[in-house]
Coordinates of C-alpha atoms and ligand atoms in Angstrom, one line a residue:
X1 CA -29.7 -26.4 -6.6
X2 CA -28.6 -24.0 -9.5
X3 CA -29.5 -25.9 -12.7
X4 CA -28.5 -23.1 -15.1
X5 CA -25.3 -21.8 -15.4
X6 CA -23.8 -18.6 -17.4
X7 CA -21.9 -16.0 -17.6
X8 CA -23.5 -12.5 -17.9
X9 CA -20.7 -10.9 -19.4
X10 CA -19.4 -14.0 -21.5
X11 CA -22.5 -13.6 -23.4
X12 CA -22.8 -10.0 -23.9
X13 CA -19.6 -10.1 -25.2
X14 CA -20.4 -13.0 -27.7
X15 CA -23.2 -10.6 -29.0
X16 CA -21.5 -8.2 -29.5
X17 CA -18.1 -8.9 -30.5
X18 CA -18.7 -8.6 -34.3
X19 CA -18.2 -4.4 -33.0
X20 CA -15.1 -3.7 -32.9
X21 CA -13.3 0.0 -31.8
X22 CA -10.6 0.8 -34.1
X23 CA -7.2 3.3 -33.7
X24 CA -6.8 2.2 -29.7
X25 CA -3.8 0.5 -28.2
X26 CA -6.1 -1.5 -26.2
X27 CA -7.3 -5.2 -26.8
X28 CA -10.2 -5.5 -28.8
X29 CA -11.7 -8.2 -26.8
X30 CA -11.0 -5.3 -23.7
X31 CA -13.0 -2.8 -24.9
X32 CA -15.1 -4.9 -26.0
X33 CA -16.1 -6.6 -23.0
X34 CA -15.9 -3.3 -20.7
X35 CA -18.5 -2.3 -23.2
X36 CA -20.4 -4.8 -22.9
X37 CA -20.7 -4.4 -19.5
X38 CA -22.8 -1.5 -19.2
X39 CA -24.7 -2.1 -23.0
X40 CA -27.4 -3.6 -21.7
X41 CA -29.4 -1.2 -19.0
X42 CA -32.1 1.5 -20.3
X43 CA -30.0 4.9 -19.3
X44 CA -32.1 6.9 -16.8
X45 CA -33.6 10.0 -18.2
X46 CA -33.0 13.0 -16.1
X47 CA -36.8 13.0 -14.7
X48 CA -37.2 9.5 -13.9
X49 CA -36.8 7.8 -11.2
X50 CA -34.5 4.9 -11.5
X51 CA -36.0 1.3 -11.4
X52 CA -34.5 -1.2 -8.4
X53 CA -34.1 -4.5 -7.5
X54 CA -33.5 -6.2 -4.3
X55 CA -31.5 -9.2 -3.6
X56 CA -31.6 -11.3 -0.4
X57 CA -34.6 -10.3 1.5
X58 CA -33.6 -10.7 5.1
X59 CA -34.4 -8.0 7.7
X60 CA -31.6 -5.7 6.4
X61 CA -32.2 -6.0 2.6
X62 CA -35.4 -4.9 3.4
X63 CA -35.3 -2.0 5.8
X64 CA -32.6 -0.9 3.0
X65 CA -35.1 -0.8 0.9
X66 CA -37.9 0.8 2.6
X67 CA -35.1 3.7 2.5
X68 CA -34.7 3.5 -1.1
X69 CA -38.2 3.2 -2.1
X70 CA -38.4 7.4 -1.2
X71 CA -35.7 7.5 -4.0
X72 CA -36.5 4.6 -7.0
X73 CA -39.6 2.5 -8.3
X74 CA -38.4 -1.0 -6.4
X75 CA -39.5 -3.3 -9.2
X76 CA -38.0 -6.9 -8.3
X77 CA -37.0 -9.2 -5.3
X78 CA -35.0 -11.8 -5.0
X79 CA -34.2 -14.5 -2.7
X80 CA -33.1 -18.2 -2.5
X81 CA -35.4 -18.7 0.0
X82 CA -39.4 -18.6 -1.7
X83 CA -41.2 -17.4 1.6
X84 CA -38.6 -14.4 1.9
X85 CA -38.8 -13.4 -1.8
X86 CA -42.9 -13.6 -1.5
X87 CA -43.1 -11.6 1.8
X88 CA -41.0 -8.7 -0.1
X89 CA -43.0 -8.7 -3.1
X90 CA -45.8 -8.1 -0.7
X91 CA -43.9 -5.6 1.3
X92 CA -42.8 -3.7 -2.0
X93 CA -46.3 -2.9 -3.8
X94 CA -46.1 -6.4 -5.8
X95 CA -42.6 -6.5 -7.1
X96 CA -41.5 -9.0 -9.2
X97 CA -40.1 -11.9 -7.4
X98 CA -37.1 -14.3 -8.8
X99 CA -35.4 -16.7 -6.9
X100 CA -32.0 -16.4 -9.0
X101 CA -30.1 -13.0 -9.4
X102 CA -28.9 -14.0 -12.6
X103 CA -32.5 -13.7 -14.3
X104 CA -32.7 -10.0 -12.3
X105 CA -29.9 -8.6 -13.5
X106 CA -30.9 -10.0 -17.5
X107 CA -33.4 -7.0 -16.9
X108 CA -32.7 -4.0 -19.0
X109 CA -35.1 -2.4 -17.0
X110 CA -33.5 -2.3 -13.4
X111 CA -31.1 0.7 -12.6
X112 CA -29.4 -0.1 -9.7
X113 CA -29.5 -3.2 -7.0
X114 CA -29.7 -3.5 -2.7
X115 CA -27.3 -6.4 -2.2
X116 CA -28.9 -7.3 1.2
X117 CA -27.8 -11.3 1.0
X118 CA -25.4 -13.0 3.6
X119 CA -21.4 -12.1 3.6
X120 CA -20.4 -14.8 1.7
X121 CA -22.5 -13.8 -1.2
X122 CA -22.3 -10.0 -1.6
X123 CA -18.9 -10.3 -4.0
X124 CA -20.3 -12.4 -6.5
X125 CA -24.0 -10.5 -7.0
X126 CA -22.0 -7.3 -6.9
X127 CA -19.7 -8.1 -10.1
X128 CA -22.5 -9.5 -11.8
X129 CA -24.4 -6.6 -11.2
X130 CA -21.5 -4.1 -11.8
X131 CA -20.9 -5.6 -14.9
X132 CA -24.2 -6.6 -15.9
X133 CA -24.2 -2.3 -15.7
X134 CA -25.9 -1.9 -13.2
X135 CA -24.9 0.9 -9.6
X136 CA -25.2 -0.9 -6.7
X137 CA -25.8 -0.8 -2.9
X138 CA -24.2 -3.5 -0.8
X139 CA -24.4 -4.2 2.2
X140 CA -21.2 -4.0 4.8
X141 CA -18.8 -6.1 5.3
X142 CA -18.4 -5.9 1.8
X143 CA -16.4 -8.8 1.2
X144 CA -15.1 -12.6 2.5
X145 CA -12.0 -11.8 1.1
X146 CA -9.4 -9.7 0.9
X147 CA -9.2 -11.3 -2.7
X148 CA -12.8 -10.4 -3.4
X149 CA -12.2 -7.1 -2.3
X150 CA -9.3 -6.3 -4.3
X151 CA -11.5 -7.8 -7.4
X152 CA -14.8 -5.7 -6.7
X153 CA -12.5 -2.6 -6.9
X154 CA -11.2 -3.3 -10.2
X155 CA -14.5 -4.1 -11.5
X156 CA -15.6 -0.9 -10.4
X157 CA -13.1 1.2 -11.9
X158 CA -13.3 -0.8 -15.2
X159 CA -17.0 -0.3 -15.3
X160 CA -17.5 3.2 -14.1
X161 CA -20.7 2.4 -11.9
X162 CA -21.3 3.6 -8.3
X163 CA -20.9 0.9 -5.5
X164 CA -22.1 2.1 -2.0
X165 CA -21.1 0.2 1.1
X166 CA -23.9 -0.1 3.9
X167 CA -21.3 1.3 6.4
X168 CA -23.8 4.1 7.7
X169 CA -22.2 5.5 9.9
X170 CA -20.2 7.7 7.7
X171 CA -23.3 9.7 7.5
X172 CA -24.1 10.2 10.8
X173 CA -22.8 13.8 11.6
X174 CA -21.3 12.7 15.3
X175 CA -18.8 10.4 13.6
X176 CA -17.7 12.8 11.1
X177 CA -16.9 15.7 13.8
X178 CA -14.6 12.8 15.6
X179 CA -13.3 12.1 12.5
X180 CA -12.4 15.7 11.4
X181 CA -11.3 16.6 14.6
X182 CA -8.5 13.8 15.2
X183 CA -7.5 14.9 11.7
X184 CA -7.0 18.4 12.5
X185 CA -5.0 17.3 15.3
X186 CA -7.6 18.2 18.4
X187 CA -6.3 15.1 20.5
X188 CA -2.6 16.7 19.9
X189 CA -0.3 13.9 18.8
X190 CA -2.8 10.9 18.1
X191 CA -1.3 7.9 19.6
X192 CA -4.0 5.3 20.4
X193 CA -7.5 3.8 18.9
X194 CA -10.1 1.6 20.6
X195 CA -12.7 -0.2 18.2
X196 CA -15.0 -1.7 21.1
X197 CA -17.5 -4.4 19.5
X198 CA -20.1 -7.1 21.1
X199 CA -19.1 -10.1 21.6
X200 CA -20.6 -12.7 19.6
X201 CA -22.7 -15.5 20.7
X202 CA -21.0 -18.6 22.0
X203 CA -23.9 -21.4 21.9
X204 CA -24.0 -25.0 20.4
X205 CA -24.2 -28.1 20.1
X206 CA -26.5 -27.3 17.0
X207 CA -27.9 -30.4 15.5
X208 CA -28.9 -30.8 11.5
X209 CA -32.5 -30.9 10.7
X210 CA -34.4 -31.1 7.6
X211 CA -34.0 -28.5 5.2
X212 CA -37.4 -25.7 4.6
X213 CA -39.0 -26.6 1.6
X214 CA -39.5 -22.8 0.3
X215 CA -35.0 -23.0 0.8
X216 CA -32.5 -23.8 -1.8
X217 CA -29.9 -24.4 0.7
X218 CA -27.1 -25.5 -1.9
X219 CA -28.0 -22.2 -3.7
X220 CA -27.8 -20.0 -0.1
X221 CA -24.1 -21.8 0.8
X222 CA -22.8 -20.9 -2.5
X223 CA -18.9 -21.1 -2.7
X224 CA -19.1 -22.4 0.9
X225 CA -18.3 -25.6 1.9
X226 CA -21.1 -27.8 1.3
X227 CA -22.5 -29.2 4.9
X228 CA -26.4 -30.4 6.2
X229 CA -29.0 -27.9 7.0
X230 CA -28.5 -26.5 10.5
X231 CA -31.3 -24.0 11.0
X232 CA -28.9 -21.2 13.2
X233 CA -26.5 -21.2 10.2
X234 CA -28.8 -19.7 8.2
X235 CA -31.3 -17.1 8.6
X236 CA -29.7 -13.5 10.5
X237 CA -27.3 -16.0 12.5
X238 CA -24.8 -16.6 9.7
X239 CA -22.6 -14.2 10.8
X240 CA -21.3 -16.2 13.2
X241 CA -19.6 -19.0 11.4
X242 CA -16.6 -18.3 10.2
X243 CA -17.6 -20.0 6.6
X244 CA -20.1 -17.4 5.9
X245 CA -17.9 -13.7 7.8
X246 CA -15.9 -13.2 10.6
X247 CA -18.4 -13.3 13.5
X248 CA -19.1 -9.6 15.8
X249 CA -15.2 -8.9 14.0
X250 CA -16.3 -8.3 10.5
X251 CA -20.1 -7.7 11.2
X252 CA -19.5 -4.9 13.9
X253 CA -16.1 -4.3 12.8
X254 CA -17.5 -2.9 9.2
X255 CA -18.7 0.2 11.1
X256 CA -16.3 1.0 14.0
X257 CA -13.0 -0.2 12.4
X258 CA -14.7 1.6 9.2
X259 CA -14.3 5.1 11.4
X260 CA -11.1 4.4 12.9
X261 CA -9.5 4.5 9.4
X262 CA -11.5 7.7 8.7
X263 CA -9.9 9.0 11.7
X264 CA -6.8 8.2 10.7
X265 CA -6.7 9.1 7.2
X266 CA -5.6 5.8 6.3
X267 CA -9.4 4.9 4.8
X268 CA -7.4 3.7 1.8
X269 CA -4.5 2.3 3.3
X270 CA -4.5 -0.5 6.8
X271 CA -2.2 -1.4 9.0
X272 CA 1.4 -2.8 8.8
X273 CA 1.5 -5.1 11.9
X274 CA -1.7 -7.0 13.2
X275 CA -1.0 -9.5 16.4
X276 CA -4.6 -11.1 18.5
X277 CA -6.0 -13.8 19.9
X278 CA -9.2 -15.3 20.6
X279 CA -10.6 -15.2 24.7
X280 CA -12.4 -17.7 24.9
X281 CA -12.5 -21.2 22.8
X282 CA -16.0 -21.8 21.3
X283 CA -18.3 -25.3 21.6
X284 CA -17.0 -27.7 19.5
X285 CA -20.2 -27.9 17.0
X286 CA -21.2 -24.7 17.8
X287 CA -21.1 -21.3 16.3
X288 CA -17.2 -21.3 14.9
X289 CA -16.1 -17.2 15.1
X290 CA -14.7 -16.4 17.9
X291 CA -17.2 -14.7 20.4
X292 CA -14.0 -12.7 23.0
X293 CA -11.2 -11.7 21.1
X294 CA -8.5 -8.7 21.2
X295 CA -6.7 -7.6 18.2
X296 CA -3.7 -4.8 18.6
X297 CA -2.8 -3.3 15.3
X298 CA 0.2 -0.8 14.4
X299 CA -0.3 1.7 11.6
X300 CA 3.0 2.9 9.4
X301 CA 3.1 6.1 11.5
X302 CA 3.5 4.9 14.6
X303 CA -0.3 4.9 15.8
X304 CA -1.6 1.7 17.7
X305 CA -5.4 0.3 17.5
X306 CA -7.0 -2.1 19.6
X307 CA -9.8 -4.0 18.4
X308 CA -11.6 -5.9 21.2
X309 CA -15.7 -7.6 22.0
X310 CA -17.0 -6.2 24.9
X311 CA -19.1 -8.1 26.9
X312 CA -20.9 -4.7 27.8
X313 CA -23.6 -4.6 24.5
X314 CA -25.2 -7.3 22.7
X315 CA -24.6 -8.1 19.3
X316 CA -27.5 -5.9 18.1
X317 CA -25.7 -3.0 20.2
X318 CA -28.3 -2.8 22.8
X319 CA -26.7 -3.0 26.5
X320 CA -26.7 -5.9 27.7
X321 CA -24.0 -6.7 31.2
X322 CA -21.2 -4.8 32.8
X323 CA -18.0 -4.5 30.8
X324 CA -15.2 -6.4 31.9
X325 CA -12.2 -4.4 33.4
X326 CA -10.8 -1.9 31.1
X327 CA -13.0 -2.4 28.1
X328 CA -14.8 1.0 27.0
X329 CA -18.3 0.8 26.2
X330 CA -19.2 -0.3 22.2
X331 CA -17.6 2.6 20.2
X332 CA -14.6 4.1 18.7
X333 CA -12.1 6.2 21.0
X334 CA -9.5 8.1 19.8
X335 CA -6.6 8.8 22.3
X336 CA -3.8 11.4 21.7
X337 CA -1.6 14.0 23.6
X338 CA -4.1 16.4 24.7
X339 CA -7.2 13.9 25.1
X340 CA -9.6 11.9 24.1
X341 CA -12.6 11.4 21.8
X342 CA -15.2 8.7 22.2
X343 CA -17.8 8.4 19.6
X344 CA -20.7 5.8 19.2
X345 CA -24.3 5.8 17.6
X346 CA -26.4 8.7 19.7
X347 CA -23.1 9.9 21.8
X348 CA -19.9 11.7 21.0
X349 CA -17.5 12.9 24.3
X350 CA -14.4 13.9 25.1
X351 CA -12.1 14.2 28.3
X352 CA -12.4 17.6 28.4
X353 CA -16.0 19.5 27.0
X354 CA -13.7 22.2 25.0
X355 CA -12.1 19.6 22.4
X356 CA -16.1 19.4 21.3
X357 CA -17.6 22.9 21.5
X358 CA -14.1 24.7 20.3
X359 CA -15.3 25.1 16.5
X360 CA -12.6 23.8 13.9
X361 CA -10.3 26.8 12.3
X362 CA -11.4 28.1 8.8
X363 CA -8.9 26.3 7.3
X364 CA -8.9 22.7 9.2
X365 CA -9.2 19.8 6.6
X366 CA -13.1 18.7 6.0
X367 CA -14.3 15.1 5.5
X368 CA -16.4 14.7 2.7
X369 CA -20.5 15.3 3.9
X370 CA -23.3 13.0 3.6
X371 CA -26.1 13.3 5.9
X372 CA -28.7 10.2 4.4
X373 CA -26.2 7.3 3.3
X374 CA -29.0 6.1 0.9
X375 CA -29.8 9.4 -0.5
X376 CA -26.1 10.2 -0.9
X377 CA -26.2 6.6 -3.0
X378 CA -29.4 8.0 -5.3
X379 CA -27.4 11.5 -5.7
X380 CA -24.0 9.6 -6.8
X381 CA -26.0 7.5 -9.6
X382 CA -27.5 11.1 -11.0
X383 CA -24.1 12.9 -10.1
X384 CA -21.9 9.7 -11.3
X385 CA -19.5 11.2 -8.5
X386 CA -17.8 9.0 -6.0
X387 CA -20.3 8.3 -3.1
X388 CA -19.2 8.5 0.2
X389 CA -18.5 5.0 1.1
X390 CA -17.2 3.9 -2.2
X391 CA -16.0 0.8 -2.8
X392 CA -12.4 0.6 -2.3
X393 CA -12.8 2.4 1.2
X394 CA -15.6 0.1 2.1
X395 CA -13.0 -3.4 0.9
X396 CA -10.6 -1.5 3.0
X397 CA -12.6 -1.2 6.1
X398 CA -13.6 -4.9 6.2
X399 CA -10.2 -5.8 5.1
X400 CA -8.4 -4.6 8.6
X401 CA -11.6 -7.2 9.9
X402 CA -10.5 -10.0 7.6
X403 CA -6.6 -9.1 9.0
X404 CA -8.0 -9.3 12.7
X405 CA -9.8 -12.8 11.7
X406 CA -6.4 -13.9 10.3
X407 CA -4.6 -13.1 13.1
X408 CA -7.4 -14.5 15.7
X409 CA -7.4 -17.7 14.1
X410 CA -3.4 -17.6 13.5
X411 CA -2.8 -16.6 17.4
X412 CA 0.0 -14.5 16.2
X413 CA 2.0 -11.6 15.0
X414 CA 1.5 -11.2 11.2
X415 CA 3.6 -8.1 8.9
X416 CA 0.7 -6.8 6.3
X417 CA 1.9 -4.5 3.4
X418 CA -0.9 -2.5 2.9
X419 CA 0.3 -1.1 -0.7
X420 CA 1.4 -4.3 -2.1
X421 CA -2.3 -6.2 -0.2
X422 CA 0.0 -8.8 0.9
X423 CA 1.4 -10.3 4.0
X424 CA 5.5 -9.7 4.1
X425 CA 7.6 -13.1 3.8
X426 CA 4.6 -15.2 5.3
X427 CA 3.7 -17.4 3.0
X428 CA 1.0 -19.4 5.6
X429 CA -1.1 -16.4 6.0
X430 CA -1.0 -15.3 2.1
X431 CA -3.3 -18.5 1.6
X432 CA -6.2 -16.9 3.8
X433 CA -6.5 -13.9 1.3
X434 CA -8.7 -15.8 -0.6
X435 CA -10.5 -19.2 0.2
X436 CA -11.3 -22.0 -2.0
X437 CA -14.9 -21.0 -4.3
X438 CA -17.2 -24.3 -4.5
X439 CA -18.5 -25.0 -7.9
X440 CA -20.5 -23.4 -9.7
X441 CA -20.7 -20.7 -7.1
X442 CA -16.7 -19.0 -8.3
X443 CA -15.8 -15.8 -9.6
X444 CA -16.7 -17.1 -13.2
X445 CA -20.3 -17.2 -12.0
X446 CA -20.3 -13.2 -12.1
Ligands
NAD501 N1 -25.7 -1.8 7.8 C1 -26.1 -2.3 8.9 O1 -26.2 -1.7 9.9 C2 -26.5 -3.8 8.8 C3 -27.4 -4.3 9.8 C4 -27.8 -5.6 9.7 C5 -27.3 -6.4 8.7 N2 -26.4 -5.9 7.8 C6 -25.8 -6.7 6.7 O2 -26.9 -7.1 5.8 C7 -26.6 -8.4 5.3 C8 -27.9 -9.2 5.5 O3 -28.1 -9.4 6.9 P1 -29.5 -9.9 7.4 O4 -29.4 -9.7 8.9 O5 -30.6 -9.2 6.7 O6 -29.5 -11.4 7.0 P2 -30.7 -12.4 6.7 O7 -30.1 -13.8 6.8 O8 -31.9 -12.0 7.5 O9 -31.0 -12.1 5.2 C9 -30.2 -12.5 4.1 C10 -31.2 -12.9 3.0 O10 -30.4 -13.2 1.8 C11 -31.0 -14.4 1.2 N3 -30.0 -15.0 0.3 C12 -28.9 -15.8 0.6 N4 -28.2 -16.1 -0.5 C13 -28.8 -15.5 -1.5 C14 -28.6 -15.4 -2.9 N5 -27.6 -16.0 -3.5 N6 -29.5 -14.7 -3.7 C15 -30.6 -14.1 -3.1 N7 -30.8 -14.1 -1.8 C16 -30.0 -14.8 -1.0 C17 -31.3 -15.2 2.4 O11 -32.2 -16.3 2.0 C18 -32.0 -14.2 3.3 O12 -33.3 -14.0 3.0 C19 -25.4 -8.9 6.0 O13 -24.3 -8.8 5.2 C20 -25.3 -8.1 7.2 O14 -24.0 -7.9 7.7 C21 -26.0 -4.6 7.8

């Protein structure tokens, strides 16, 4: 249970209020809390490396930071569950372990953070970090919300830190070429896109059991609804209950909805029509997200997406059954006039070998180049430049996931203003762009 509450930047700001910047049209409680924000880390000399911290040692969080560690002293770990946080500390040379972010980001000490906790906490550690001045790496999907998502981008822009979002494939080279090529127009006319994902589990009746004694589970469901300790909520399976993401949608649909934006040069834009529905109803007090769903999206310019689980790859991508009829393998196809382009991790191919090997003219429109998505993160804290999936593309990405989840759960048509971030005349739907926070765990936390 958290015992302690307060607010990193409430405080900061209380120190240092008595400083106040005089001749600006601005608030001085504004400046001073923007400030504030960034006050209290060491700055990183040119030859140093920069100091990290990791928080929510799962699997991910930690093969993140194995990647890291080649660029940055990893100096802290931290998890709300003890045997997690221990096993890093281990893993990471001794690093100090906490079990509350709160106390990691206090440190002046720590440059930058690995957000490698569940989806329903990334929001919250990211703002405190970001404002506690810290750069950070999150993991994808970046967001619950489309609310959190709008948030995280204006804390970033007030701030002036670097946010990179784990969607990795952006620096894979194969997904790039697709990328520039149906944006210089290879495919002809672009009319269609196909975001193939797994299929999620569909299992339960879970039952509740007692809760690990190294596990603060109040403190790991955090602005969720509070409910008993089922083990398969927790641990690498949370993605698959719709309190804590947006099941195979939002986990799988981070990376390949991610590139069909990219594709379509609409990475900070979304659709203006979104209509699905789920395939198959799940076990009542089973995993909640749907496992088969389709979801047909229209962009402004006429281009249509469908987003559908395949029952051809497993969740962890690996092949796992025949697809059903007319699914494409897991991927991302574009389809236009003059062909098509399918691209996945370790394959890129086309319906005809020439719309590959033909190079790109001198002058055709490059997508920006990052061939190591965590060294790209370490160059953008030196370079302070934009890294390459920054955060208002990554909130985008997930939010065409979070529209997909809407529309699964709504079973229908919904009319999305993708300028404005709200739904048009449909005042039912406007209440899923943010969900009710359970206390203490809300935005004042961060
Ligand atoms: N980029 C990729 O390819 C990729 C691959 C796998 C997972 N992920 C993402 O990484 C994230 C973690 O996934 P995972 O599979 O490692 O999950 P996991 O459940 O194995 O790990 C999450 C860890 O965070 C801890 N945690 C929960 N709340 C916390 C809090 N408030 N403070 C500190 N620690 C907390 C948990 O106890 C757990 O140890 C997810 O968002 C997932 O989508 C990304």
């Amino acid at each position: 249970m958290l015992t302690k509450q307060f607010n990193i930047s409430r405080r900061r700001f209380l120190k240092t209020s008595a400083v106040v910047a005089a001749g600006s049209s601005l608030p001085a409680w504004f400046i001073e809390e923007t400030r504030s924000y960034a006050a209290a880390t060491k700055p990183l000399s040119p030859n140093d490396k920069p100091n990290i911290a990791l928080i929510g040692c799962g699997g991910q969080g930690r093969y993140d930071t194995t990647l890291a560690a080649k660029f940055a002293n990893v100096i802290a770990v931290c998890d709300v569950d003890g045997k997690h946080a221990d096993a890093a500390s281990k893993q990471f040379g001794g690093a100090k372990a906490y079990k509350d972010f709160r106390k990691v980001l206090e440190r002046d000490d720590i440059h930058a953070i690995i957000n490698g906790t569940p989806d329903h906490w990334h929001t919250l550690v990211n703002i405190a970090a970001l404002k506690a001045g810290k750069d950070v790496y999150s993991e994808k999907p970046l967001t619950l919300t489309i609310d959190e998502g709008r948030r995280l981008v204006a804390i970033v822009k007030e701030t002036g830190r670097i946010l990179q979002t784990g969607s990795q494939q952006r620096s894979d080279a194969r997904f790039r070429l697709a990328c520039e090529l149906v944006r210089s127009d290879r495919l002809g006319k672009l009319k269609h896109v196909i975001t193939s994902l797994p299929d999620g589990p569909r299992k339960g009746p879970f039952s509740a059991v007692p809760v690990p004694t190294e596990l603060d589970w109040d403190f790991w469901q955090g602005q969720t609804p509070s409910v008993q300790y089922v083990r398969e909520r927790c641990h690498g399976s949370f993605r698959y209950w719709w309190h804590y993401s947006g099941g195979t949608m939002t986990d799988w649909g981070a990376h390949h909805n991610d590139i069909a934006l990219w594709g379509l040069g609409l990475e900070r834009s979304g659709p203006v029509a979104i209509e699905g529905k789920p395939l198959e109803e799940m076990i009542p007090g089973g995993f909640t997200a749907a496992s088969e769903y389709r979801v047909n999206y229209t962009y402004a310019n006429g281009v249509t997406q469908t987003c559908q689980s395949t029952s051809g790859n497993g969740p962890d991508g690996s092949v796992r059954g025949t697809p059903r009829p007319g699914e494409i393998p897991h991927g991302v196809k574009f389809e236009g006039t003059a062909g098509w382009i399918f691209v996945t991790r370790g394959k890129i191919e086309a319906s005809k070998p020439e719309l590959l090997t033909e190079p790109l003219p001198s002058n055709a429109a490059r997508l920006y180049v990052s061939n190591d998505h965590m060294g790209n993160f370490f160059d953008c804290i030196r370079s302070r430049k934009p890294p390459i999936c920054e955060a208002e593309i990554g909130h985008r990405s997930v939010s065409i996931c979070h529209l997909g989840v809407m529309a699964i759960r709504l079973k229908r048509k919904l009319k999305w203003d993708p300028d404005k971030e709200q739904f048009v005349n449909d005042g039912e739907a406007d209440k899923w762009l943010a969900r009710p926070q359970r206390k203490p765990y809300t935005y004042d936390l961060a």
